[in-house]
């Protein structure tokens, strides 16, 4: 069984045991989702300890509300939505208490190092990709992350971003078109299927 299939199997089993009150399954759900949640959270606000605390509190809340979680179709999407809202709430509170705008949110910046793969050609493409991503809007970068790193469907992304599905599709289309044109201008070939390129690069981060 592949690693991905094994993770899905573990996740299904954990979710099945979690709702009736198996505390060990909560730990397994935390283990499976933590890295993705932390990576997403740190893109929202570059404050690792704040993100870690928010994730811990999120799972504590999930445990308290486990008997009401049966209607949730995608647990990961639920966690991402909840974490995003909680981090924005906490940063808003910090700003208000300190009367400072220095703490910024929703940057979703990417560096070339995040996409580096060993062969020289791909390293060059990674640098150009990072530069192109930097030129996108914050919301465009976020939709790229949600689609190609977190593998969310358009309906789920619309819930995270609080946008309608068609707006999400348009946002992603414009972002992909901009990346494709940027790479073509830099002489990068084979970018007609830019979605496959982004998916392959982001999935190597997991």
Coordinates of C-alpha atoms in Angstrom, one line a residue:
X1 CA 0.0 0.0 0.0
X2 CA 1.3 3.5 -0.9
X3 CA 2.1 6.1 1.7
X4 CA -0.8 8.2 0.5
X5 CA -3.3 5.3 0.7
X6 CA -2.0 4.3 4.1
X7 CA -2.5 7.9 5.4
X8 CA -6.1 7.9 4.0
X9 CA -6.8 4.5 5.7
X10 CA -5.4 5.8 9.0
X11 CA -7.4 9.0 8.7
X12 CA -10.7 7.1 7.9
X13 CA -10.2 4.8 10.9
X14 CA -9.3 7.7 13.2
X15 CA -12.3 9.7 12.1
X16 CA -14.6 6.7 12.6
X17 CA -13.3 6.2 16.2
X18 CA -13.1 9.9 17.1
X19 CA -16.7 10.8 17.0
X20 CA -17.8 8.2 19.6
X21 CA -15.1 9.6 22.0
X22 CA -11.9 7.6 21.4
X23 CA -9.2 10.1 22.7
X24 CA -6.3 8.3 21.0
X25 CA -7.9 8.9 17.6
X26 CA -7.7 12.7 18.3
X27 CA -4.0 12.4 18.6
X28 CA -3.8 10.5 15.3
X29 CA -5.9 13.2 13.6
X30 CA -3.6 15.8 15.1
X31 CA -0.5 14.0 13.8
X32 CA -1.9 13.5 10.3
X33 CA -3.0 17.2 9.9
X34 CA -0.5 19.1 11.9
X35 CA 2.2 19.8 9.3
X36 CA -0.3 21.0 6.7
X37 CA -2.1 23.2 9.2
X38 CA 1.2 24.7 10.4
X39 CA 2.4 25.4 6.9
X40 CA -0.9 27.2 6.1
X41 CA -0.9 29.1 9.4
X42 CA 2.6 30.3 9.0
X43 CA 1.7 31.7 5.6
X44 CA -1.1 33.7 7.2
X45 CA 1.0 35.1 9.9
X46 CA 4.8 34.6 10.5
X47 CA 4.5 33.9 14.2
X48 CA 5.2 30.2 14.8
X49 CA 4.3 30.1 18.4
X50 CA 1.0 31.8 17.8
X51 CA 0.2 29.4 15.0
X52 CA 1.1 26.4 17.2
X53 CA -1.1 27.6 20.0
X54 CA -4.0 28.2 17.7
X55 CA -3.7 24.7 16.3
X56 CA -3.6 23.2 19.8
X57 CA -6.7 25.1 20.8
X58 CA -8.4 24.2 17.6
X59 CA -8.1 20.5 18.3
X60 CA -9.2 21.0 21.9
X61 CA -12.3 22.7 20.5
X62 CA -12.8 19.8 18.0
X63 CA -12.7 17.3 20.8
X64 CA -15.3 19.2 22.8
X65 CA -17.6 19.4 19.8
X66 CA -17.0 15.9 18.5
X67 CA -20.6 14.9 18.8
X68 CA -21.6 17.7 16.4
X69 CA -19.0 16.9 13.8
X70 CA -20.9 14.2 11.9
X71 CA -22.1 16.5 9.2
X72 CA -18.6 17.6 8.2
X73 CA -17.7 16.2 4.8
X74 CA -14.1 17.3 4.7
X75 CA -12.4 17.5 8.0
X76 CA -9.2 19.0 6.6
X77 CA -11.1 21.8 5.0
X78 CA -13.0 22.4 8.2
X79 CA -9.7 22.7 10.1
X80 CA -8.2 25.1 7.5
X81 CA -11.3 27.3 7.6
X82 CA -11.3 27.3 11.5
X83 CA -7.6 28.0 11.7
X84 CA -7.7 30.9 9.3
X85 CA -10.6 32.5 11.2
X86 CA -8.9 32.0 14.5
X87 CA -5.5 33.4 13.4
X88 CA -7.2 36.5 11.9
X89 CA -9.2 36.9 15.1
X90 CA -6.0 36.7 17.3
X91 CA -4.0 39.1 15.1
X92 CA -6.9 41.6 15.1
X93 CA -6.9 41.4 18.9
X94 CA -3.2 41.9 19.1
X95 CA -3.3 44.9 16.8
X96 CA -6.2 46.4 18.8
X97 CA -4.4 45.9 22.2
X98 CA -1.1 47.2 20.9
X99 CA -2.7 49.9 18.7
X100 CA -0.2 48.8 16.0
X101 CA -0.5 47.8 12.4
X102 CA 3.0 46.2 12.4
X103 CA 1.6 42.7 12.6
X104 CA 0.6 41.8 9.1
X105 CA -1.5 38.9 8.0
X106 CA -2.3 37.0 4.8
X107 CA 1.0 37.5 3.1
X108 CA 1.3 34.0 1.6
X109 CA 4.8 34.6 0.4
X110 CA 6.9 31.9 -1.2
X111 CA 10.7 31.6 -1.6
X112 CA 12.6 29.8 -4.4
X113 CA 14.0 27.5 -1.7
X114 CA 10.6 26.2 -1.0
X115 CA 10.4 24.7 -4.5
X116 CA 14.0 23.6 -4.9
X117 CA 14.5 20.1 -6.3
X118 CA 17.9 18.6 -7.0
X119 CA 18.3 18.8 -10.8
X120 CA 19.6 22.1 -12.1
X121 CA 16.9 22.8 -14.6
X122 CA 14.1 22.5 -12.1
X123 CA 16.0 24.7 -9.6
X124 CA 16.0 27.4 -12.3
X125 CA 12.3 26.9 -12.9
X126 CA 11.7 27.1 -9.1
X127 CA 13.3 30.5 -8.9
X128 CA 11.3 31.8 -11.8
X129 CA 8.1 30.3 -10.3
X130 CA 8.8 32.0 -6.9
X131 CA 9.3 35.3 -8.7
X132 CA 6.0 34.9 -10.6
X133 CA 4.1 33.9 -7.4
X134 CA 5.5 37.1 -5.7
X135 CA 3.9 39.2 -8.4
X136 CA 0.4 37.8 -7.7
X137 CA -2.0 39.2 -5.2
X138 CA -2.2 37.7 -1.7
X139 CA -5.5 36.2 -2.4
X140 CA -4.2 34.6 -5.7
X141 CA -1.3 33.1 -3.8
X142 CA -3.7 31.7 -1.2
X143 CA -5.9 30.1 -3.8
X144 CA -2.8 28.5 -5.4
X145 CA -1.8 27.1 -2.0
X146 CA -5.3 25.8 -1.2
X147 CA -5.7 24.1 -4.6
X148 CA -2.3 22.6 -5.2
X149 CA -0.8 22.0 -1.7
X150 CA -3.9 21.3 0.3
X151 CA -5.8 19.7 -2.6
X152 CA -9.1 21.3 -1.8
X153 CA -12.0 21.3 -4.3
X154 CA -13.4 24.6 -5.5
X155 CA -16.4 24.4 -3.2
X156 CA -14.1 23.9 -0.2
X157 CA -11.9 26.8 -1.3
X158 CA -14.9 29.0 -1.6
X159 CA -15.8 28.2 2.0
X160 CA -12.2 29.0 3.2
X161 CA -12.1 32.3 1.3
X162 CA -15.7 33.1 1.9
X163 CA -16.2 33.6 -1.9
X164 CA -18.6 32.0 -4.3
X165 CA -17.3 29.1 -6.4
X166 CA -17.3 31.0 -9.7
X167 CA -15.2 33.8 -8.2
X168 CA -12.7 31.2 -6.9
X169 CA -12.5 29.7 -10.4
X170 CA -11.9 33.1 -11.9
X171 CA -9.3 34.0 -9.3
X172 CA -7.4 30.8 -9.9
X173 CA -7.6 31.1 -13.7
X174 CA -6.2 34.6 -13.6
X175 CA -3.4 33.5 -11.3
X176 CA -2.5 30.5 -13.5
X177 CA -2.6 32.6 -16.6
X178 CA -0.2 35.1 -15.1
X179 CA 2.2 32.4 -14.0
X180 CA 2.1 30.7 -17.4
X181 CA 2.8 34.0 -19.2
X182 CA 5.6 34.9 -16.8
X183 CA 7.4 31.6 -17.3
X184 CA 7.0 31.7 -21.1
X185 CA 8.5 35.2 -21.2
X186 CA 11.5 33.8 -19.3
X187 CA 11.9 31.0 -21.9
X188 CA 10.5 28.1 -19.9
X189 CA 8.9 25.6 -22.1
X190 CA 6.2 23.0 -21.4
X191 CA 4.1 25.2 -19.2
X192 CA 0.8 24.6 -21.1
X193 CA -0.2 22.3 -18.2
X194 CA 0.9 24.7 -15.5
X195 CA -1.6 23.0 -13.1
X196 CA 0.4 19.7 -13.3
X197 CA 3.7 21.6 -12.7
X198 CA 2.4 23.3 -9.6
X199 CA 0.8 20.2 -8.3
X200 CA 4.0 18.2 -8.7
X201 CA 6.1 20.9 -7.0
X202 CA 3.8 21.5 -4.1
X203 CA 3.2 17.8 -3.4
X204 CA 7.0 17.3 -3.0
X205 CA 6.8 19.5 0.1
X206 CA 4.6 17.0 1.9

